[in-house]
PDB file of C-alpha atoms in Angstrom:
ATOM      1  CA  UNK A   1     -16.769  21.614 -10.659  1.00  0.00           C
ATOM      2  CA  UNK A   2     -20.241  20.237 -10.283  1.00  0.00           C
ATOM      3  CA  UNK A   3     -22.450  21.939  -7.905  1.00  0.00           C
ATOM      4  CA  UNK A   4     -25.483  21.817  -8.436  1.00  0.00           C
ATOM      5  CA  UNK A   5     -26.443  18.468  -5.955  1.00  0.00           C
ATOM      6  CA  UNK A   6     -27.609  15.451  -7.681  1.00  0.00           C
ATOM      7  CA  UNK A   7     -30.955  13.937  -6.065  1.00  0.00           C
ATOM      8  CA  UNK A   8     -30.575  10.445  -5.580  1.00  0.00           C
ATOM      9  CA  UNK A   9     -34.102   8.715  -5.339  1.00  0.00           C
ATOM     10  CA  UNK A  10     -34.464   5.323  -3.502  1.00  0.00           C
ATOM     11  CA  UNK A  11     -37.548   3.705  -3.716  1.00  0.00           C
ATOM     12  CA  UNK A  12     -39.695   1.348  -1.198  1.00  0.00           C
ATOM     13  CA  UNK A  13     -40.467  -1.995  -0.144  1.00  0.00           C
ATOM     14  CA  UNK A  14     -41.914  -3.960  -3.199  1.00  0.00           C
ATOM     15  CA  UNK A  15     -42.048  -1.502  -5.785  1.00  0.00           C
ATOM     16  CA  UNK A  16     -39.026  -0.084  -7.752  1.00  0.00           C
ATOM     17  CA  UNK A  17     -37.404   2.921  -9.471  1.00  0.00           C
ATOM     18  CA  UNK A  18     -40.930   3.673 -11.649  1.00  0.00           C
ATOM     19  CA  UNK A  19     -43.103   5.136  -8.949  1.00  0.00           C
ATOM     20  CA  UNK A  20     -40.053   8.461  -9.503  1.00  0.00           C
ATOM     21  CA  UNK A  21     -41.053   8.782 -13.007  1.00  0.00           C
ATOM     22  CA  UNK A  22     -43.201  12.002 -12.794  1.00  0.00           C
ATOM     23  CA  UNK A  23     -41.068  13.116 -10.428  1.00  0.00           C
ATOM     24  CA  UNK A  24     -37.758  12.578 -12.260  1.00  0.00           C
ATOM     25  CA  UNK A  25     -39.016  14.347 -15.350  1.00  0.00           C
ATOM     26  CA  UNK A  26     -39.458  17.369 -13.634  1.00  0.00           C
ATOM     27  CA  UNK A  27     -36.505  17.517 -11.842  1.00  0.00           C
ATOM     28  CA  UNK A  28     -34.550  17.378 -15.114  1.00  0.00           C
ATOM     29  CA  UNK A  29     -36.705  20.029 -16.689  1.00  0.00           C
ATOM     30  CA  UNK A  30     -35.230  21.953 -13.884  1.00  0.00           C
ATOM     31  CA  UNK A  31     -31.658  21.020 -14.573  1.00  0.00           C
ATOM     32  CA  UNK A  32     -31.256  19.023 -11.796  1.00  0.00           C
ATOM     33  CA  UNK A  33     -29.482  16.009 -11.869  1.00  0.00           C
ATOM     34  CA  UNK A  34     -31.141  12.639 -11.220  1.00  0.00           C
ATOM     35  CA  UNK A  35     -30.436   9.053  -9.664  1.00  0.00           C
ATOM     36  CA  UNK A  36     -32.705   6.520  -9.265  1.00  0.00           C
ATOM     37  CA  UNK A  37     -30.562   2.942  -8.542  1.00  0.00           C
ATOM     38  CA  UNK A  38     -32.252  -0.108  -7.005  1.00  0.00           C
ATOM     39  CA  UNK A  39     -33.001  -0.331  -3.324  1.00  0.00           C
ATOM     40  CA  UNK A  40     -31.271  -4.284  -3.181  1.00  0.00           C
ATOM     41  CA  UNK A  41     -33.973  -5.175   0.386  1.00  0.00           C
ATOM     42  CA  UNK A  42     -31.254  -6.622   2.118  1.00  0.00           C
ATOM     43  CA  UNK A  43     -32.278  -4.929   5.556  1.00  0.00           C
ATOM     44  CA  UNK A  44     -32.322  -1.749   6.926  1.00  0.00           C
ATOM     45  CA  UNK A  45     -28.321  -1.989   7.670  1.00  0.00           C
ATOM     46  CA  UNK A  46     -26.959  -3.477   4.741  1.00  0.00           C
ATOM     47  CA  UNK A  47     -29.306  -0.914   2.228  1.00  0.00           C
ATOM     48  CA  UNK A  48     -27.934   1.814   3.741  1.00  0.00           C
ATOM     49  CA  UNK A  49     -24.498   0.636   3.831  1.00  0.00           C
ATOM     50  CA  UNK A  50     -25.295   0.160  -0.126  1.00  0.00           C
ATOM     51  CA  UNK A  51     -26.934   3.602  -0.703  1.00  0.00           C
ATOM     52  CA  UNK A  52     -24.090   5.504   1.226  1.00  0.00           C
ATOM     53  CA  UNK A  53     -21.616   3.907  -0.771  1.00  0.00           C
ATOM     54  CA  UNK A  54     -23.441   4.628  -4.591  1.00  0.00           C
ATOM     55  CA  UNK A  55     -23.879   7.941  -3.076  1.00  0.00           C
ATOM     56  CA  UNK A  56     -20.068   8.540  -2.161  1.00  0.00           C
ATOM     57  CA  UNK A  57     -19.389   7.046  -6.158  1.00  0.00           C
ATOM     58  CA  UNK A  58     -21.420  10.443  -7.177  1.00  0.00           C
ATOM     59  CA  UNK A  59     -19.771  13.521  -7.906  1.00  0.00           C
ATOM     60  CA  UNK A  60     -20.083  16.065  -6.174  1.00  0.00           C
ATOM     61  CA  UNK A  61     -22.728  17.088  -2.985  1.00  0.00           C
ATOM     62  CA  UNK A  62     -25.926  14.118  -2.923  1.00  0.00           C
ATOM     63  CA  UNK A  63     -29.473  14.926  -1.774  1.00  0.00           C
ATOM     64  CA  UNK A  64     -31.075  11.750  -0.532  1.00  0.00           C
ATOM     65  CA  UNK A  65     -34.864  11.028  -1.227  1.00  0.00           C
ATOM     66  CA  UNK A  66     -36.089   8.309  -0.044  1.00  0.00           C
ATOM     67  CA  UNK A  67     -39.893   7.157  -0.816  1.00  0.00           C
ATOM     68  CA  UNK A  68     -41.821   4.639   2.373  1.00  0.00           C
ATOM     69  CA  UNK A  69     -39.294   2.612   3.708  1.00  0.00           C
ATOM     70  CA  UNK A  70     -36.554   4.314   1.441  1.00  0.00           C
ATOM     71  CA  UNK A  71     -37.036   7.298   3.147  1.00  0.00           C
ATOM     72  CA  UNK A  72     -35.804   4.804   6.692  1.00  0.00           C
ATOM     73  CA  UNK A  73     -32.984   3.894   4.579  1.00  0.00           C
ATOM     74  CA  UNK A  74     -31.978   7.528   3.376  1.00  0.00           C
ATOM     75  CA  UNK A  75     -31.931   8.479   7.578  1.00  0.00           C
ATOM     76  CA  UNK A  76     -29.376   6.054   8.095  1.00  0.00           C
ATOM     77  CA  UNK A  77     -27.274   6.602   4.899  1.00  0.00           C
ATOM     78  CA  UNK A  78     -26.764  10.037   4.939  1.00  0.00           C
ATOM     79  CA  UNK A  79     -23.508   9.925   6.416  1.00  0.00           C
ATOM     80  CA  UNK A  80     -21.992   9.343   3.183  1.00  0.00           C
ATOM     81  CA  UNK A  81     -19.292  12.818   3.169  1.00  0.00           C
ATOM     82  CA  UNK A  82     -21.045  14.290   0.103  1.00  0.00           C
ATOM     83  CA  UNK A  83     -24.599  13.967   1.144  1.00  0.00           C
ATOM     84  CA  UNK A  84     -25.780  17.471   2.051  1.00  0.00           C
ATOM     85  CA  UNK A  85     -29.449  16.983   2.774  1.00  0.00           C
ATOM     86  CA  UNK A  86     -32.296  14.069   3.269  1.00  0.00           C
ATOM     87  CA  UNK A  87     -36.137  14.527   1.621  1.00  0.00           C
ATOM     88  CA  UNK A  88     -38.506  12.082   3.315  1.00  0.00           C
ATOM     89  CA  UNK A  89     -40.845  11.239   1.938  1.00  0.00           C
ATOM     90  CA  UNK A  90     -44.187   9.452   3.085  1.00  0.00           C
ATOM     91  CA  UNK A  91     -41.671   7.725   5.489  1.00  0.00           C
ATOM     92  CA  UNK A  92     -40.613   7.952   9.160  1.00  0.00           C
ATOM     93  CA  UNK A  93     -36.840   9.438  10.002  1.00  0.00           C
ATOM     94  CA  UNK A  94     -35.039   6.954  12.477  1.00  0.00           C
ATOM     95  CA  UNK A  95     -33.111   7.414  15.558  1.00  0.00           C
ATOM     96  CA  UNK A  96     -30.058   5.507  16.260  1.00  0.00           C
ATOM     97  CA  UNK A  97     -31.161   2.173  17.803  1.00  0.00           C
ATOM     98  CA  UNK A  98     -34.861   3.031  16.994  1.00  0.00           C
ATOM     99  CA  UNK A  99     -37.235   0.933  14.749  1.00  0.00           C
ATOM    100  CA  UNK A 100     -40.247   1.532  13.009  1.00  0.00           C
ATOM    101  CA  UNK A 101     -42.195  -1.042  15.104  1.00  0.00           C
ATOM    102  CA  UNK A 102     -40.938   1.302  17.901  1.00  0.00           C
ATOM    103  CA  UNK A 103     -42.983   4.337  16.610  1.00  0.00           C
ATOM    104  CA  UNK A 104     -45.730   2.415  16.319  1.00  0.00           C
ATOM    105  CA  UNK A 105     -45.770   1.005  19.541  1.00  0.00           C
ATOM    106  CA  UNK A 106     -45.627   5.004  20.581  1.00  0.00           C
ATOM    107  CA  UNK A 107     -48.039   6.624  18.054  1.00  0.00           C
ATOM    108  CA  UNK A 108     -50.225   3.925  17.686  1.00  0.00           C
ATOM    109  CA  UNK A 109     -52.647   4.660  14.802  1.00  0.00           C
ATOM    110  CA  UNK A 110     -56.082   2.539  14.483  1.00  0.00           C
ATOM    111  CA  UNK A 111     -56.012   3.545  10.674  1.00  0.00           C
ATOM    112  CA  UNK A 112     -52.742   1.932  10.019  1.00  0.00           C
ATOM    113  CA  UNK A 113     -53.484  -1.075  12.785  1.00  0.00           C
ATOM    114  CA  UNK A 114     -56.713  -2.146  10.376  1.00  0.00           C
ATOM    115  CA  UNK A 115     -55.252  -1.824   7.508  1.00  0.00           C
ATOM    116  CA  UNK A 116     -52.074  -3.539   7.685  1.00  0.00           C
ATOM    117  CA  UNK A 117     -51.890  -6.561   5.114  1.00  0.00           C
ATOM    118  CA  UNK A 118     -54.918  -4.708   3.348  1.00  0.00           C
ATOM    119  CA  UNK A 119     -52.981  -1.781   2.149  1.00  0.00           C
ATOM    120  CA  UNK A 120     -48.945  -1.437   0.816  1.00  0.00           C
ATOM    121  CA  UNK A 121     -47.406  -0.686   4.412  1.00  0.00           C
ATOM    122  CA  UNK A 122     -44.587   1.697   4.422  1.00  0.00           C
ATOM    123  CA  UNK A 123     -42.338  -1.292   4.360  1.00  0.00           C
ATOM    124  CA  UNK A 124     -44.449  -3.568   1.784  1.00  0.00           C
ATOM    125  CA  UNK A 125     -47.267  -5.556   2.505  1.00  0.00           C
ATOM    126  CA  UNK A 126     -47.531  -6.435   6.526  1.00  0.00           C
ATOM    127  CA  UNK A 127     -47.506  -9.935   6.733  1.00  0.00           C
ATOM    128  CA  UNK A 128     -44.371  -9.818   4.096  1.00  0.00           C
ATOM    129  CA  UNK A 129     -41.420 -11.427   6.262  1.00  0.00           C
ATOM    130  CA  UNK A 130     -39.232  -9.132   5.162  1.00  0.00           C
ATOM    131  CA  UNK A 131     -41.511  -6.217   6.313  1.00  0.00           C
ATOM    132  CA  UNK A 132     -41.383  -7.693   9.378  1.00  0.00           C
ATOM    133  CA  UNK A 133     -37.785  -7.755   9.534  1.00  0.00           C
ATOM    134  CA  UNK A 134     -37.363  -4.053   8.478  1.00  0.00           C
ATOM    135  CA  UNK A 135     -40.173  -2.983  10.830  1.00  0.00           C
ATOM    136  CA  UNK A 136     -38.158  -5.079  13.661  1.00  0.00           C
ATOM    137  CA  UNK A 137     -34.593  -3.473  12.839  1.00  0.00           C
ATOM    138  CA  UNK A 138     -33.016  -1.179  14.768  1.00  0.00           C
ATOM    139  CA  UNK A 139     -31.339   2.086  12.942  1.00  0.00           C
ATOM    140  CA  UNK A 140     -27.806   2.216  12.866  1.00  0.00           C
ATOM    141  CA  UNK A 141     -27.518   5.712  12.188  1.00  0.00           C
ATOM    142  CA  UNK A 142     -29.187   8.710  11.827  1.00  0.00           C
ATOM    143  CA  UNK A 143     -28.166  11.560   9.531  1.00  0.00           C
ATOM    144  CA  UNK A 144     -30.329  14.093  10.001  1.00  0.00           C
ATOM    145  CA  UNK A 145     -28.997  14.892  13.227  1.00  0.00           C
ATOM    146  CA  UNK A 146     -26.068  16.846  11.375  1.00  0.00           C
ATOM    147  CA  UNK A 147     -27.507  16.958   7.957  1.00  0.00           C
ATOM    148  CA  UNK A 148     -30.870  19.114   6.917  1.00  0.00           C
ATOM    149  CA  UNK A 149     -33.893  17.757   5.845  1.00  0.00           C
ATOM    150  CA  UNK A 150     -37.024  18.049   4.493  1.00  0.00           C
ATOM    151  CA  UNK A 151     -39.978  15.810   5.071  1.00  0.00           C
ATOM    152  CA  UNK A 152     -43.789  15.287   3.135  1.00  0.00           C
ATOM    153  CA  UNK A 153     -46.534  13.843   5.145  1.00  0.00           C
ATOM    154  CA  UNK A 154     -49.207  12.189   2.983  1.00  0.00           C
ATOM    155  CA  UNK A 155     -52.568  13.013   5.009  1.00  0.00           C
ATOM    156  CA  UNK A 156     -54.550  10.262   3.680  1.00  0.00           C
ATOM    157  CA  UNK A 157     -51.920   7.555   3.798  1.00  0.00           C
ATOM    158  CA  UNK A 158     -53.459   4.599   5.640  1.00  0.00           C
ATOM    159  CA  UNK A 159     -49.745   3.165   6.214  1.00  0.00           C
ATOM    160  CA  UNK A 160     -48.345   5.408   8.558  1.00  0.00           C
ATOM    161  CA  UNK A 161     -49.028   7.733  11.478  1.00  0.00           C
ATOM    162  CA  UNK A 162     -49.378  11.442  10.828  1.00  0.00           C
ATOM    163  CA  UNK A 163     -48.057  11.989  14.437  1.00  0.00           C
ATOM    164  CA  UNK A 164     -45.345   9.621  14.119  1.00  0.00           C
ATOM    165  CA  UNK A 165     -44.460  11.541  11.061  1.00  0.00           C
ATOM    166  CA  UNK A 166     -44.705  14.863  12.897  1.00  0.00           C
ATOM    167  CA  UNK A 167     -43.103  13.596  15.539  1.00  0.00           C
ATOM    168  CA  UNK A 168     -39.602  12.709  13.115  1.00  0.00           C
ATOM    169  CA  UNK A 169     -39.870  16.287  11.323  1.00  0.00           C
ATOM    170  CA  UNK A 170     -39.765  17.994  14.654  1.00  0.00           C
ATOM    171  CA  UNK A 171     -36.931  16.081  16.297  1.00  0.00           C
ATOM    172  CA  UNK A 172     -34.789  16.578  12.882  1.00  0.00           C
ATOM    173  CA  UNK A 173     -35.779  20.153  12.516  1.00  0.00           C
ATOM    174  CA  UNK A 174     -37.264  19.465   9.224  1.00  0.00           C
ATOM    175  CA  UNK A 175     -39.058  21.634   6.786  1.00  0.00           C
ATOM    176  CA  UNK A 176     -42.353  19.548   6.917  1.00  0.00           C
ATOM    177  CA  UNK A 177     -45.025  19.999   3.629  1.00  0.00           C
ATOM    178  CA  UNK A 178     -48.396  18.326   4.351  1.00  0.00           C
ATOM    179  CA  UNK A 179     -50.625  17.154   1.716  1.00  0.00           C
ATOM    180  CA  UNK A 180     -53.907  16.843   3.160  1.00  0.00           C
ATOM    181  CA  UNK A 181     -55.696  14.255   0.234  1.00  0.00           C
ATOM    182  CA  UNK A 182     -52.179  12.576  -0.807  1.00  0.00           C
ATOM    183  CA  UNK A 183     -52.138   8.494  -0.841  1.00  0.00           C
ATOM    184  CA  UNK A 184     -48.754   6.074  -0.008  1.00  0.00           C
ATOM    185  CA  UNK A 185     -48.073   6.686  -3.932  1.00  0.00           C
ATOM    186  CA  UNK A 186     -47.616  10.792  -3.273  1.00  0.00           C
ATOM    187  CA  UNK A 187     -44.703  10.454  -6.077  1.00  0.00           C
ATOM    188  CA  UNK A 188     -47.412   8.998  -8.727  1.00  0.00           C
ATOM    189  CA  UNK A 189     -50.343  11.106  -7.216  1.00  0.00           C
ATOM    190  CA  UNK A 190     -48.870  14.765  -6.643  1.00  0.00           C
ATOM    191  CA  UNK A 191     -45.222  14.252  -8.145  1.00  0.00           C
ATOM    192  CA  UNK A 192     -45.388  18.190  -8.872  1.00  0.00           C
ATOM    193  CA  UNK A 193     -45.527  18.774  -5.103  1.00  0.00           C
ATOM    194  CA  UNK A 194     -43.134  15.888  -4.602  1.00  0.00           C
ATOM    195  CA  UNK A 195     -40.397  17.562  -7.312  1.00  0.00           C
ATOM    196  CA  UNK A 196     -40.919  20.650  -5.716  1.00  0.00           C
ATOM    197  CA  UNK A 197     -40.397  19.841  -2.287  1.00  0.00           C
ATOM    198  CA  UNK A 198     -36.568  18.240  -3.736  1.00  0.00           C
ATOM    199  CA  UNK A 199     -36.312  21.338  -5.672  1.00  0.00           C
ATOM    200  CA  UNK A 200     -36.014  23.423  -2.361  1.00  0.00           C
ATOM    201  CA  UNK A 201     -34.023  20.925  -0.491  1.00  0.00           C
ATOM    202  CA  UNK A 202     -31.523  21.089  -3.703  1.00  0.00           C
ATOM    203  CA  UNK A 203     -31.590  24.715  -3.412  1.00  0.00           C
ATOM    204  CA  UNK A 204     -30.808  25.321   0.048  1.00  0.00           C
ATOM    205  CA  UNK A 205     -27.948  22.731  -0.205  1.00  0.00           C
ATOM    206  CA  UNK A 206     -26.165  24.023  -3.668  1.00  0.00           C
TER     207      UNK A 206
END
């Protein structure tokens, strides 16, 4: 019977299943096992339809991480039965019917307003139309209401709000780290403290 969960780690907007190198490696040096499929950018709805269902192919309990605007789609596919807990990471956790544009619009940050379309955006670069579009989308579901979860906030990412962060970790009840000097790339720049943080969600859920 496996378990011991298996983290499954989904990637953001632009990028793919490289930036959880470091991180991977030390996962399995710690025995636990490791997923990293393709996020297919279809939309907010139709990823997460896509990650719930690889994640319900898995066997045994799931761990979502999701990295930027992975870590959106991870809130919403977490339903999946055998998902037992969501790691955020760098990311903003969804309500149902909420959008990222909508946490903008009520943590407005002046550090991510000048340097959108300068900087990778949580959701790719901002004049990308499909970063509009998954800024723009509503969620259809959010997990962590009846799932646990764990969150990172990277303090010097210029792509997203520290408060709108804080603001997701409280209303899940999420174990929040905070990396004070950690970039958008956290999983590149401080995968240790990335690994770890999965490491605890993993062993709270197993």
């Amino acid at each position: 019977m496996v378990t011991t969960p298996t983290a499954l780690l989904l990637h953001g907007a632009f990028t793919d299943a490289s930036v959880w190198l470091r991180v991977t490696a030390r996962l399995r040096h710690h025995a636990v096992p490791v997923t990293a499929p393709a996020n297919p950018l279809g939309g907010l709805a139709a990823d997460a339809a896509y990650i719930s269902c690889v994640a319900s192919r898995i066997a045994g309990p799931v761990v979502l991480v999701g990295h930027a605007y992975g870590g959106t789609v991870i809130s919403a596919a977490g339903t999946a039965p055998n998902v037992v807990g969501l790691v955020s990471i760098a990311a903003y956790a969804l309500a149902e019917g909420e959008s990222v544009r909508d946490l903008e619009r009520r943590f407005p940050s002046p550090t991510v307003a000048g340097r959108l379309g300068e900087t990778a955006h949580p959701l790719g670069t901002g004049h990308h139309p499909f970063a509009e579009l998954a800024r723009a989308e509503a969620a259809p579901a959010a997990a962590w209401r009846t799932r646990p979860s764990w969150m990172l906030l990277a303090g010097a990412d210029p792509a997203s709000s520290p408060e709108a962060v804080r603001f997701c970790a409280r209303r899940a009840e999420a174990t929040l780290l905070e990396i004070g000097d950690a970039a958008h790339a956290v999983p590149l720049s401080h995968p240790a403290d990335v690994a770890e943080l999965i490491r605890d969600a993993v062993r709270a859920t197993t």
